[in-house]
Amino acid sequence: MLGDLKELWNYRDLVKSLVVRDLTVRYKNSVLGFFWSLANPLVQVATITIIFKYVLAIGIPNYSAYVLCAFLPWMFFQLSLSDAGESVLRQYDLLRKVYFPREALTIASVIANLIHLALALGVFFIYLLALGVAVEPGWLLLPVCVLFNFFLVLGLAFFVSALSVFYEDMRYLVNVATNLFFYCCPIIYVSEQILFSSKIPAGLRERIWEVYHWNPMATFIEGYRQLLLPRFTGAGITDVPLDWRHIALAGVVSFVLMVAGYAFFNSRKWRFAERS
Amino acid sequence: MDQSPAIRLVDLKKRFRLQHHPVTTLKAAAANFWKRRWEDLWALNGVTLDVGRGQTLAVIGRNGSGKSTLLGLLGRVYLPTSGLVEVNGRVAALLELGAGFHPDLTGEQNVLLNGVILGMREREVRGHLDPIIRYAELEHFRDAPLRSYSAGMIMRLGFSVAVFTDPEILLIDEVLAVGDEAFQRKCLKEIRRFQDSGRTIVFVSHDIDTVREVAGRVVWIHEGSVRADGATEQVLGEYLDFAAQQAAAEAQA
């Protein structure tokens, strides 16, 4: 693996150029392109807000901010994995003709999505300031949260892109799995609802709460919310600060997944060009 | 002066797994988990070969004989199953029409991308940007998206990038057959210049005339092994006799 990393370092300009290509193509050399790519989450968030505010009446003030704050990292997660499936396959003809570290394709596609997340978070900051949210020192921790979120997504992207080369139906599986996973993350709800749910027996709440945090993405999303937004109260739920054990678990799991994903990708990459 | 050959192959073998029922979906992989069947296909079966510095080697053979596999092993697209591949010097593969190009990017953006794909550092490519585009005679199309290029223009751009990566060893797989007469002449001229500067070329071609014109040595690959290796006219003669015999045998059958 060290040899692979060294080789990747020699090709670092390739990763950079592929990122630039991805962003240029996606935004078609225009600023409007970026706003178009924000349109999808904004429409979803608007819909969710209206439903929760007026139909389901959840009663947490500024609920849209909480949903949007979770939606941006979720878009990063989902788009990165669906792009990862395509990242190697789209360059398949090239792969059979010329050598370069294949992982550059996957890494570049995740980094392109990461830059997109950063831009979206930038817009979100402006939105927060417009709402009158005070600037907090906790915002400085945001890059750490983003970094570990990146490790998690990159690790999964390695698995997805390597398997997509050999199995055509991988993208359907990824699609179904991410749709299901959406509900395992606190996006349209807040995770504290588990702790305050009247439907779950009191003895089980704590245990479910623990198992729920085996999912690093859930912890990250809570992290984004707690770092960026004020504590929420309402609807009989109070904000529970993140537990250090959960943060440590999410960090370790994400890092291990990245290393494991890279090892898996490397064990397969020489067979990409030999696919029957 | 380093006396080692540019390329050294020792008993090089490459096996591909040919699946009887190709498993291309996870569903099929799960269903056929216990009964996966494949056949070993030895695309190269023990090739030993030295290519000296400055040589121009043409690889000929029928379709499926293993020529492209050989080139793929030289370009590190595949790992050998067994044997040794030793390549001394920077290798560049002359890519097929438009491989690695993106239709939505401009000519200039594509040059930058293609250069780094071929292993150059970004600032090296930037430094050569003007000459590359001038050489391809595409100054007027520099900022136009590649979509608006003709096939010949894309070809020129790709060739130009490969030339400017300044490789010590150039691999060419059947690329010279495309492009118009004038461009082919230009390619041949460039290959001459490349040869004169003492660099090594390995190319695969079905075009006997090109082989005759360019190659100093010909290797005939047949069913994964070297059938003949030597001076251009001699090997070409043997190969053409063989091809004629085959054609006659097929006509009789």
Short mmCIF file of C-alpha atoms in Angstrom, two decimals:
data_model
loop_
_atom_site.label_atom_id
_atom_site.label_comp_id
_atom_site.label_asym_id
_atom_site.label_seq_id
_atom_site.Cartn_x
_atom_site.Cartn_y
_atom_site.Cartn_z
CA MET A 1 0.00 0.00 0.00
CA LEU A 2 2.91 2.37 0.68
CA GLY A 3 4.14 1.82 -2.87
CA ASP A 4 0.67 2.63 -4.18
CA LEU A 5 0.56 5.80 -2.09
CA LYS A 6 3.94 6.91 -3.39
CA GLU A 7 2.85 6.31 -6.96
CA LEU A 8 -0.33 8.27 -6.29
CA TRP A 9 1.75 11.13 -4.95
CA ASN A 10 3.73 11.18 -8.22
CA TYR A 11 0.44 11.55 -10.04
CA ARG A 12 -0.99 14.23 -7.73
CA ASP A 13 -1.30 16.63 -10.66
CA LEU A 14 -3.56 14.10 -12.34
CA VAL A 15 -5.93 14.12 -9.36
CA LYS A 16 -5.95 17.91 -9.46
CA SER A 17 -6.60 18.03 -13.19
CA LEU A 18 -9.41 15.49 -12.92
CA VAL A 19 -11.05 17.54 -10.16
CA VAL A 20 -10.79 20.66 -12.31
CA ARG A 21 -12.28 18.73 -15.23
CA ASP A 22 -15.18 17.43 -13.13
CA LEU A 23 -16.00 20.88 -11.78
CA THR A 24 -15.60 22.59 -15.16
CA VAL A 25 -17.86 20.08 -16.86
CA ARG A 26 -20.43 20.15 -14.08
CA TYR A 27 -20.61 23.89 -13.85
CA LYS A 28 -20.11 24.28 -17.59
CA ASN A 29 -17.78 27.21 -17.03
CA SER A 30 -20.54 29.26 -15.46
CA VAL A 31 -21.57 30.42 -12.03
CA LEU A 32 -25.16 29.53 -12.81
CA GLY A 33 -24.19 25.89 -12.90
CA PHE A 34 -23.45 25.98 -9.20
CA PHE A 35 -26.82 27.45 -8.38
CA TRP A 36 -28.51 24.80 -10.47
CA SER A 37 -26.81 22.12 -8.44
CA LEU A 38 -28.06 23.79 -5.25
CA ALA A 39 -31.59 23.83 -6.62
CA ASN A 40 -32.25 20.18 -5.86
CA PRO A 41 -31.51 20.28 -2.11
CA LEU A 42 -33.25 23.65 -1.76
CA VAL A 43 -36.44 22.35 -3.34
CA GLN A 44 -36.36 19.24 -1.17
CA VAL A 45 -35.74 21.26 1.96
CA ALA A 46 -38.54 23.69 1.12
CA THR A 47 -40.94 20.79 0.62
CA ILE A 48 -39.87 19.07 3.83
CA THR A 49 -40.12 22.33 5.77
CA ILE A 50 -43.65 23.02 4.57
CA ILE A 51 -44.76 19.49 5.37
CA PHE A 52 -43.22 19.53 8.82
CA LYS A 53 -44.25 23.03 9.70
CA TYR A 54 -47.82 23.04 8.49
CA VAL A 55 -48.86 19.42 8.00
CA LEU A 56 -47.03 17.46 10.69
CA ALA A 57 -46.51 20.52 12.90
CA ILE A 58 -43.29 19.43 14.61
CA GLY A 59 -42.98 22.71 16.49
CA ILE A 60 -39.22 23.30 16.39
CA PRO A 61 -38.51 26.92 15.37
CA ASN A 62 -36.47 27.43 12.21
CA TYR A 63 -36.82 23.77 11.35
CA SER A 64 -35.75 24.40 7.75
CA ALA A 65 -32.28 25.43 8.92
CA TYR A 66 -31.89 22.09 10.75
CA VAL A 67 -33.03 20.13 7.72
CA LEU A 68 -30.84 22.06 5.28
CA CYS A 69 -27.84 21.71 7.57
CA ALA A 70 -28.23 17.93 7.45
CA PHE A 71 -29.12 17.85 3.79
CA LEU A 72 -25.88 19.37 2.52
CA PRO A 73 -23.59 16.65 3.94
CA TRP A 74 -26.17 14.08 2.88
CA MET A 75 -25.99 15.34 -0.72
CA PHE A 76 -22.21 15.01 -0.49
CA PHE A 77 -22.58 11.42 0.68
CA GLN A 78 -25.14 10.42 -1.89
CA LEU A 79 -23.69 12.19 -4.93
CA SER A 80 -20.16 11.00 -4.13
CA LEU A 81 -21.25 7.38 -4.06
CA SER A 82 -23.31 7.59 -7.22
CA ASP A 83 -20.45 9.42 -9.01
CA ALA A 84 -17.92 6.92 -7.68
CA GLY A 85 -19.72 4.12 -9.49
CA GLU A 86 -19.27 5.98 -12.74
CA SER A 87 -15.83 7.40 -12.07
CA VAL A 88 -13.77 4.43 -13.27
CA LEU A 89 -16.29 3.09 -15.78
CA ARG A 90 -16.52 6.36 -17.67
CA GLN A 91 -12.79 6.22 -18.37
CA TYR A 92 -12.80 2.54 -19.26
CA ASP A 93 -11.47 2.99 -22.81
CA LEU A 94 -8.60 5.04 -21.49
CA LEU A 95 -7.89 2.49 -18.81
CA ARG A 96 -7.21 -0.17 -21.41
CA LYS A 97 -4.71 1.99 -23.22
CA VAL A 98 -2.62 3.84 -20.73
CA TYR A 99 -1.25 3.39 -17.26
CA PHE A 100 -2.01 5.78 -14.42
CA PRO A 101 -3.02 5.06 -10.83
CA ARG A 102 -6.67 4.12 -11.23
CA GLU A 103 -7.60 5.40 -7.78
CA ALA A 104 -6.97 8.94 -9.04
CA LEU A 105 -10.35 8.74 -10.83
CA THR A 106 -12.28 7.81 -7.70
CA ILE A 107 -10.42 10.21 -5.42
CA ALA A 108 -10.94 13.07 -7.87
CA SER A 109 -14.67 12.44 -8.12
CA VAL A 110 -15.04 12.49 -4.33
CA ILE A 111 -12.90 15.63 -4.02
CA ALA A 112 -15.03 17.36 -6.65
CA ASN A 113 -18.08 16.61 -4.53
CA LEU A 114 -16.24 17.76 -1.42
CA ILE A 115 -15.55 21.12 -3.06
CA HIS A 116 -19.20 21.29 -3.92
CA LEU A 117 -20.05 20.68 -0.24
CA ALA A 118 -17.65 23.45 0.78
CA LEU A 119 -19.32 25.88 -1.63
CA ALA A 120 -22.75 24.86 -0.39
CA LEU A 121 -21.66 25.32 3.22
CA GLY A 122 -20.40 28.76 2.26
CA VAL A 123 -23.83 29.65 0.98
CA PHE A 124 -25.30 28.17 4.14
CA PHE A 125 -23.12 30.47 6.26
CA ILE A 126 -24.50 33.47 4.42
CA TYR A 127 -27.99 32.14 5.04
CA LEU A 128 -27.24 31.76 8.76
CA LEU A 129 -25.88 35.28 9.02
CA ALA A 130 -28.95 36.54 7.21
CA LEU A 131 -31.12 34.71 9.76
CA GLY A 132 -29.21 36.55 12.48
CA VAL A 133 -27.41 33.52 13.95
CA ALA A 134 -24.37 34.67 15.92
CA VAL A 135 -20.91 33.61 14.78
CA GLU A 136 -19.63 30.95 17.16
CA PRO A 137 -16.11 29.69 17.88
CA GLY A 138 -17.42 26.15 17.35
CA TRP A 139 -17.50 26.88 13.61
CA LEU A 140 -13.73 26.44 13.64
CA LEU A 141 -14.22 22.74 14.36
CA LEU A 142 -16.25 22.32 11.20
CA PRO A 143 -13.25 21.41 8.99
CA VAL A 144 -12.49 18.46 11.29
CA CYS A 145 -16.02 17.20 10.90
CA VAL A 146 -15.82 17.66 7.13
CA LEU A 147 -12.44 15.88 6.98
CA PHE A 148 -13.64 12.75 8.76
CA ASN A 149 -16.85 12.82 6.76
CA PHE A 150 -14.59 12.86 3.68
CA PHE A 151 -12.67 9.80 4.95
CA LEU A 152 -15.90 7.90 5.37
CA VAL A 153 -17.22 8.79 1.93
CA LEU A 154 -13.89 8.11 0.23
CA GLY A 155 -13.63 4.68 1.82
CA LEU A 156 -17.12 3.71 0.66
CA ALA A 157 -16.45 5.24 -2.76
CA PHE A 158 -13.42 2.96 -3.21
CA PHE A 159 -15.59 -0.10 -2.64
CA VAL A 160 -18.37 1.17 -4.91
CA SER A 161 -16.11 2.16 -7.80
CA ALA A 162 -14.05 -1.04 -7.73
CA LEU A 163 -17.16 -3.23 -7.65
CA SER A 164 -18.94 -1.17 -10.31
CA VAL A 165 -16.27 -2.11 -12.84
CA PHE A 166 -17.22 -5.77 -12.57
CA TYR A 167 -20.91 -5.64 -11.71
CA GLU A 168 -23.32 -3.60 -13.78
CA ASP A 169 -26.08 -3.69 -11.19
CA MET A 170 -23.89 -2.16 -8.51
CA ARG A 171 -25.43 1.25 -9.11
CA TYR A 172 -28.94 -0.09 -8.45
CA LEU A 173 -27.72 -1.59 -5.23
CA VAL A 174 -26.05 1.69 -4.25
CA ASN A 175 -29.22 3.54 -5.12
CA VAL A 176 -31.43 1.30 -3.00
CA ALA A 177 -28.94 1.22 -0.15
CA THR A 178 -28.51 5.01 0.00
CA ASN A 179 -32.29 5.51 -0.15
CA LEU A 180 -32.65 3.23 2.85
CA PHE A 181 -29.64 4.76 4.58
CA PHE A 182 -31.26 8.19 4.24
CA TYR A 183 -33.67 7.21 7.00
CA CYS A 184 -30.86 5.87 9.18
CA CYS A 185 -29.44 9.38 9.34
CA PRO A 186 -30.98 12.27 11.25
CA ILE A 187 -32.01 14.37 8.26
CA ILE A 188 -35.77 14.79 8.24
CA TYR A 189 -35.85 14.13 11.97
CA VAL A 190 -33.48 14.82 14.84
CA SER A 191 -31.78 11.89 16.53
CA GLU A 192 -32.93 13.03 19.98
CA GLN A 193 -36.42 11.93 18.98
CA ILE A 194 -35.24 8.39 19.73
CA LEU A 195 -34.49 9.38 23.31
CA PHE A 196 -37.77 11.22 23.77
CA SER A 197 -40.07 8.93 21.82
CA SER A 198 -43.12 7.79 23.71
CA LYS A 199 -43.49 4.82 21.34
CA ILE A 200 -40.21 3.21 22.35
CA PRO A 201 -40.15 1.48 25.74
CA ALA A 202 -38.06 3.48 28.18
CA GLY A 203 -35.60 0.63 28.77
CA LEU A 204 -34.83 0.31 25.06
CA ARG A 205 -34.26 3.97 24.25
CA GLU A 206 -30.71 4.14 25.53
CA ARG A 207 -29.77 0.92 23.77
CA ILE A 208 -31.23 2.00 20.44
CA TRP A 209 -29.51 5.36 20.88
CA GLU A 210 -26.18 3.53 21.22
CA VAL A 211 -26.72 1.30 18.19
CA TYR A 212 -27.90 4.29 16.19
CA HIS A 213 -24.49 5.90 16.72
CA TRP A 214 -22.61 3.00 15.21
CA ASN A 215 -23.44 4.84 11.99
CA PRO A 216 -20.70 7.46 11.60
CA MET A 217 -22.78 9.45 9.14
CA ALA A 218 -25.43 9.97 11.84
CA THR A 219 -22.79 11.31 14.21
CA PHE A 220 -21.34 13.61 11.55
CA ILE A 221 -24.74 15.05 10.69
CA GLU A 222 -25.38 15.73 14.37
CA GLY A 223 -21.93 17.30 14.44
CA TYR A 224 -22.74 19.67 11.58
CA ARG A 225 -25.97 20.67 13.32
CA GLN A 226 -24.47 21.23 16.73
CA LEU A 227 -21.50 23.16 15.38
CA LEU A 228 -23.47 25.42 13.08
CA LEU A 229 -26.86 25.92 14.65
CA PRO A 230 -28.06 27.01 18.08
CA ARG A 231 -29.45 24.38 20.44
CA PHE A 232 -33.01 23.58 19.57
CA THR A 233 -35.86 23.04 21.94
CA GLY A 234 -39.48 22.36 21.29
CA ALA A 235 -41.95 19.55 20.79
CA GLY A 236 -40.85 18.04 24.10
CA ILE A 237 -37.31 17.37 22.83
CA THR A 238 -34.12 18.87 24.13
CA ASP A 239 -30.81 18.93 22.37
CA VAL A 240 -28.37 16.26 23.63
CA PRO A 241 -24.71 17.24 23.10
CA LEU A 242 -22.61 14.75 21.16
CA ASP A 243 -20.98 12.08 23.27
CA TRP A 244 -17.19 11.88 22.95
CA ARG A 245 -17.42 8.10 22.66
CA HIS A 246 -19.63 8.47 19.61
CA ILE A 247 -17.32 11.05 18.08
CA ALA A 248 -14.30 8.79 18.62
CA LEU A 249 -16.16 5.80 17.19
CA ALA A 250 -17.22 7.73 14.08
CA GLY A 251 -13.66 8.98 13.57
CA VAL A 252 -12.08 5.57 13.92
CA VAL A 253 -14.68 3.78 11.77
CA SER A 254 -14.31 6.40 9.01
CA PHE A 255 -10.54 6.19 8.98
CA VAL A 256 -10.54 2.40 8.99
CA LEU A 257 -13.10 2.33 6.18
CA MET A 258 -10.92 4.63 4.10
CA VAL A 259 -7.86 2.42 4.55
CA ALA A 260 -9.84 -0.77 3.96
CA GLY A 261 -11.49 0.74 0.88
CA TYR A 262 -8.15 1.74 -0.55
CA ALA A 263 -6.73 -1.74 0.08
CA PHE A 264 -9.75 -3.33 -1.56
CA PHE A 265 -9.51 -1.02 -4.55
CA ASN A 266 -5.81 -1.74 -4.95
CA SER A 267 -6.37 -5.47 -4.78
CA ARG A 268 -8.73 -5.16 -7.75
CA LYS A 269 -7.36 -2.35 -9.83
CA TRP A 270 -5.01 -4.41 -11.99
CA ARG A 271 -7.94 -6.53 -13.09
CA PHE A 272 -10.04 -3.57 -14.25
CA ALA A 273 -8.56 -3.63 -17.74
CA GLU A 274 -8.96 -7.43 -17.98
CA ARG A 275 -12.67 -7.51 -17.32
CA SER A 276 -14.44 -9.93 -19.65
CA MET B 1 26.36 5.47 -21.42
CA ASP B 2 23.84 3.02 -20.16
CA GLN B 3 24.09 -0.12 -22.25
CA SER B 4 20.96 -1.87 -20.99
CA PRO B 5 18.30 -2.41 -23.64
CA ALA B 6 15.28 -0.13 -23.69
CA ILE B 7 12.97 -3.08 -23.23
CA ARG B 8 13.72 -6.55 -21.96
CA LEU B 9 11.13 -9.30 -21.84
CA VAL B 10 11.98 -12.68 -20.36
CA ASP B 11 9.62 -15.63 -20.76
CA LEU B 12 6.68 -13.29 -20.53
CA LYS B 13 3.31 -14.93 -20.07
CA LYS B 14 -0.13 -13.42 -19.76
CA ARG B 15 -3.23 -15.37 -18.96
CA PHE B 16 -6.74 -14.02 -19.26
CA ARG B 17 -9.68 -15.72 -17.69
CA LEU B 18 -12.30 -16.26 -20.30
CA GLN B 19 -15.67 -16.82 -18.67
CA HIS B 20 -18.13 -19.09 -20.41
CA HIS B 21 -21.06 -17.22 -18.99
CA PRO B 22 -19.69 -13.78 -18.20
CA VAL B 23 -20.80 -12.70 -14.76
CA THR B 24 -21.49 -9.00 -15.08
CA THR B 25 -24.04 -8.51 -12.33
CA LEU B 26 -24.04 -9.04 -8.60
CA LYS B 27 -27.18 -11.09 -9.05
CA ALA B 28 -25.43 -13.49 -11.40
CA ALA B 29 -22.38 -13.58 -9.14
CA ALA B 30 -24.53 -14.64 -6.21
CA ALA B 31 -26.48 -17.19 -8.27
CA ASN B 32 -23.36 -18.75 -9.80
CA PHE B 33 -21.23 -18.56 -6.72
CA TRP B 34 -20.56 -22.32 -6.59
CA LYS B 35 -20.33 -22.98 -10.29
CA ARG B 36 -18.03 -20.39 -11.73
CA ARG B 37 -16.47 -21.74 -14.90
CA TRP B 38 -13.75 -20.17 -16.88
CA GLU B 39 -11.19 -21.11 -19.41
CA ASP B 40 -7.62 -19.97 -19.31
CA LEU B 41 -6.61 -18.05 -22.36
CA TRP B 42 -2.89 -17.59 -22.71
CA ALA B 43 -2.67 -14.39 -24.71
CA LEU B 44 1.12 -14.50 -24.42
CA ASN B 45 2.85 -17.76 -23.83
CA GLY B 46 6.51 -17.20 -23.15
CA VAL B 47 7.86 -14.21 -25.06
CA THR B 48 11.55 -13.40 -24.69
CA LEU B 49 12.69 -10.28 -26.44
CA ASP B 50 15.20 -7.47 -26.18
CA VAL B 51 14.58 -4.13 -27.83
CA GLY B 52 17.72 -2.05 -28.07
CA ARG B 53 17.78 1.68 -27.57
CA GLY B 54 16.89 3.55 -30.70
CA GLN B 55 15.28 0.58 -32.39
CA THR B 56 11.94 0.78 -34.15
CA LEU B 57 10.16 -2.49 -33.70
CA ALA B 58 6.98 -3.43 -35.52
CA VAL B 59 4.83 -6.16 -34.05
CA ILE B 60 2.72 -8.01 -36.59
CA GLY B 61 0.37 -10.96 -36.40
CA ARG B 62 -3.21 -11.92 -36.99
CA ASN B 63 -6.08 -10.62 -34.92
CA GLY B 64 -6.03 -12.15 -31.45
CA SER B 65 -2.41 -13.25 -31.69
CA GLY B 66 -1.41 -11.25 -28.60
CA LYS B 67 0.08 -8.11 -30.16
CA SER B 68 -2.07 -5.68 -28.24
CA THR B 69 -1.57 -7.64 -25.03
CA LEU B 70 2.17 -7.26 -25.51
CA LEU B 71 1.77 -3.52 -25.93
CA GLY B 72 -0.51 -3.41 -22.89
CA LEU B 73 2.13 -5.13 -20.78
CA LEU B 74 4.77 -2.67 -21.97
CA GLY B 75 2.48 0.23 -21.10
CA ARG B 76 1.66 -1.25 -17.68
CA VAL B 77 -2.03 -1.61 -18.46
CA TYR B 78 -1.74 -5.23 -17.39
CA LEU B 79 0.46 -7.03 -14.92
CA PRO B 80 2.24 -10.10 -16.32
CA THR B 81 1.05 -13.49 -15.12
CA SER B 82 4.66 -14.63 -15.04
CA GLY B 83 7.96 -13.57 -16.52
CA LEU B 84 9.73 -10.27 -16.56
CA VAL B 85 8.96 -6.93 -18.16
CA GLU B 86 11.76 -4.42 -17.86
CA VAL B 87 11.27 -1.02 -19.41
CA ASN B 88 14.10 1.46 -19.07
CA GLY B 89 12.87 4.96 -19.72
CA ARG B 90 9.77 7.04 -19.83
CA VAL B 91 7.00 5.40 -21.83
CA ALA B 92 4.17 7.11 -23.62
CA ALA B 93 1.34 5.40 -25.41
CA LEU B 94 -0.09 7.09 -28.44
CA LEU B 95 -3.76 6.96 -27.62
CA GLU B 96 -6.62 6.07 -29.84
CA LEU B 97 -8.69 8.81 -31.30
CA GLY B 98 -9.86 11.01 -28.46
CA ALA B 99 -9.21 8.59 -25.58
CA GLY B 100 -8.94 10.71 -22.44
CA PHE B 101 -10.49 13.73 -24.09
CA HIS B 102 -13.69 15.31 -22.93
CA PRO B 103 -16.08 16.81 -25.49
CA ASP B 104 -17.19 19.67 -23.22
CA LEU B 105 -13.69 20.92 -22.50
CA THR B 106 -11.78 23.24 -24.78
CA GLY B 107 -8.74 22.16 -26.76
CA GLU B 108 -6.45 23.79 -24.25
CA GLN B 109 -8.16 22.19 -21.25
CA ASN B 110 -7.97 18.82 -22.95
CA VAL B 111 -4.26 19.21 -23.62
CA LEU B 112 -3.66 19.93 -19.95
CA LEU B 113 -5.68 16.90 -18.88
CA ASN B 114 -4.16 14.57 -21.45
CA GLY B 115 -0.64 15.63 -20.59
CA VAL B 116 -1.03 14.75 -16.92
CA ILE B 117 -2.76 11.49 -17.81
CA LEU B 118 0.37 10.61 -19.78
CA GLY B 119 2.39 11.26 -16.63
CA MET B 120 3.62 14.84 -17.05
CA ARG B 121 3.56 17.35 -14.25
CA GLU B 122 1.04 20.10 -14.76
CA ARG B 123 3.61 22.86 -15.06
CA GLU B 124 5.48 20.87 -17.73
CA VAL B 125 2.31 20.71 -19.80
CA ARG B 126 1.64 24.41 -19.25
CA GLY B 127 5.14 25.18 -20.44
CA HIS B 128 4.53 23.26 -23.66
CA LEU B 129 0.97 24.42 -24.21
CA ASP B 130 1.72 26.82 -27.06
CA PRO B 131 4.01 24.49 -29.03
CA ILE B 132 1.59 21.57 -28.61
CA ILE B 133 -1.31 23.55 -30.01
CA ARG B 134 0.83 25.06 -32.73
CA TYR B 135 2.15 21.67 -33.73
CA ALA B 136 -1.41 20.35 -34.00
CA GLU B 137 -2.23 23.44 -36.12
CA LEU B 138 -5.20 24.25 -33.92
CA GLU B 139 -4.42 27.80 -32.80
CA HIS B 140 -7.83 29.01 -33.98
CA PHE B 141 -9.65 26.28 -32.07
CA ARG B 142 -7.75 26.57 -28.84
CA ASP B 143 -10.74 27.79 -26.84
CA ALA B 144 -13.42 25.90 -28.73
CA PRO B 145 -14.96 22.84 -27.08
CA LEU B 146 -13.68 19.57 -28.42
CA ARG B 147 -17.21 18.75 -29.54
CA SER B 148 -16.71 21.12 -32.44
CA TYR B 149 -13.50 19.38 -33.62
CA SER B 150 -13.35 17.00 -36.55
CA ALA B 151 -11.91 13.51 -36.06
CA GLY B 152 -8.70 14.57 -37.76
CA MET B 153 -8.31 17.56 -35.47
CA ILE B 154 -8.74 15.42 -32.35
CA MET B 155 -6.20 12.99 -33.74
CA ARG B 156 -3.72 15.79 -34.34
CA LEU B 157 -4.17 17.12 -30.84
CA GLY B 158 -3.66 13.68 -29.27
CA PHE B 159 -0.58 13.00 -31.33
CA SER B 160 0.83 16.38 -30.53
CA VAL B 161 0.46 15.86 -26.77
CA ALA B 162 2.15 12.45 -26.97
CA VAL B 163 5.08 13.90 -28.93
CA PHE B 164 5.59 16.64 -26.37
CA THR B 165 5.58 14.27 -23.40
CA ASP B 166 9.05 13.59 -24.75
CA PRO B 167 9.06 9.86 -24.08
CA GLU B 168 12.11 7.69 -24.49
CA ILE B 169 9.89 4.84 -25.59
CA LEU B 170 6.79 5.37 -27.69
CA LEU B 171 4.07 2.74 -27.97
CA ILE B 172 1.74 2.97 -30.94
CA ASP B 173 -1.26 0.72 -31.41
CA GLU B 174 -2.78 0.97 -34.87
CA VAL B 175 -3.25 4.69 -34.57
CA LEU B 176 -1.55 5.73 -37.74
CA ALA B 177 -4.26 4.24 -39.91
CA VAL B 178 -6.61 7.13 -39.14
CA GLY B 179 -6.32 10.70 -40.32
CA ASP B 180 -6.03 12.00 -43.83
CA GLU B 181 -3.11 11.57 -46.19
CA ALA B 182 -1.43 14.82 -45.20
CA PHE B 183 -1.70 14.07 -41.52
CA GLN B 184 -0.37 10.55 -41.93
CA ARG B 185 2.63 11.98 -43.73
CA LYS B 186 3.12 14.39 -40.88
CA CYS B 187 2.92 11.56 -38.36
CA LEU B 188 5.47 9.55 -40.31
CA LYS B 189 7.74 12.55 -40.47
CA GLU B 190 7.43 12.98 -36.73
CA ILE B 191 8.21 9.32 -36.20
CA ARG B 192 11.34 9.77 -38.35
CA ARG B 193 12.42 12.67 -36.21
CA PHE B 194 11.76 10.56 -33.16
CA GLN B 195 13.89 7.75 -34.58
CA ASP B 196 16.69 10.12 -35.51
CA SER B 197 16.91 11.38 -31.95
CA GLY B 198 17.77 7.85 -30.91
CA ARG B 199 14.57 6.89 -29.21
CA THR B 200 12.73 3.60 -29.19
CA ILE B 201 9.42 2.87 -30.84
CA VAL B 202 7.26 -0.23 -30.57
CA PHE B 203 4.26 -0.25 -32.81
CA VAL B 204 1.50 -2.64 -33.75
CA SER B 205 0.18 -2.45 -37.26
CA HIS B 206 -1.67 -4.39 -39.89
CA ASP B 207 -0.56 -1.99 -42.54
CA ILE B 208 2.35 -3.67 -44.31
CA ASP B 209 3.35 -0.48 -46.12
CA THR B 210 3.73 1.47 -42.86
CA VAL B 211 5.74 -1.37 -41.35
CA ARG B 212 7.99 -1.50 -44.38
CA GLU B 213 8.51 2.24 -44.30
CA VAL B 214 9.17 2.73 -40.62
CA ALA B 215 10.36 -0.43 -38.89
CA GLY B 216 13.96 -1.51 -38.58
CA ARG B 217 12.97 -4.85 -37.14
CA VAL B 218 9.80 -6.91 -37.14
CA VAL B 219 8.51 -9.43 -34.64
CA TRP B 220 5.76 -11.74 -35.76
CA ILE B 221 3.60 -12.94 -32.91
CA HIS B 222 1.58 -16.05 -33.55
CA GLU B 223 -0.74 -17.58 -30.95
CA GLY B 224 1.04 -15.91 -28.10
CA SER B 225 4.62 -16.74 -29.07
CA VAL B 226 7.26 -15.21 -31.27
CA ARG B 227 7.11 -16.98 -34.62
CA ALA B 228 9.72 -14.89 -36.35
CA ASP B 229 11.99 -12.04 -35.35
CA GLY B 230 14.44 -10.24 -37.58
CA ALA B 231 15.01 -7.86 -40.44
CA THR B 232 11.87 -6.23 -41.79
CA GLU B 233 11.79 -7.71 -45.29
CA GLN B 234 12.63 -11.22 -44.17
CA VAL B 235 9.94 -11.45 -41.48
CA LEU B 236 7.37 -9.69 -43.64
CA GLY B 237 8.10 -12.18 -46.42
CA GLU B 238 7.52 -15.14 -44.13
CA TYR B 239 4.39 -13.55 -42.71
CA LEU B 240 2.90 -12.76 -46.11
CA ASP B 241 3.62 -16.32 -47.34
CA PHE B 242 1.88 -17.68 -44.27
CA ALA B 243 -1.09 -15.35 -44.73
CA ALA B 244 -1.38 -16.40 -48.39
CA GLN B 245 -1.30 -20.08 -47.42
CA GLN B 246 -3.98 -19.52 -44.81
CA ALA B 247 -6.16 -17.69 -47.28
CA ALA B 248 -5.73 -20.51 -49.83
CA ALA B 249 -6.55 -23.14 -47.20
CA GLU B 250 -9.65 -21.23 -46.18
CA ALA B 251 -10.74 -20.85 -49.79
CA GLN B 252 -10.49 -24.63 -50.28
CA ALA B 253 -12.41 -25.50 -47.15
#
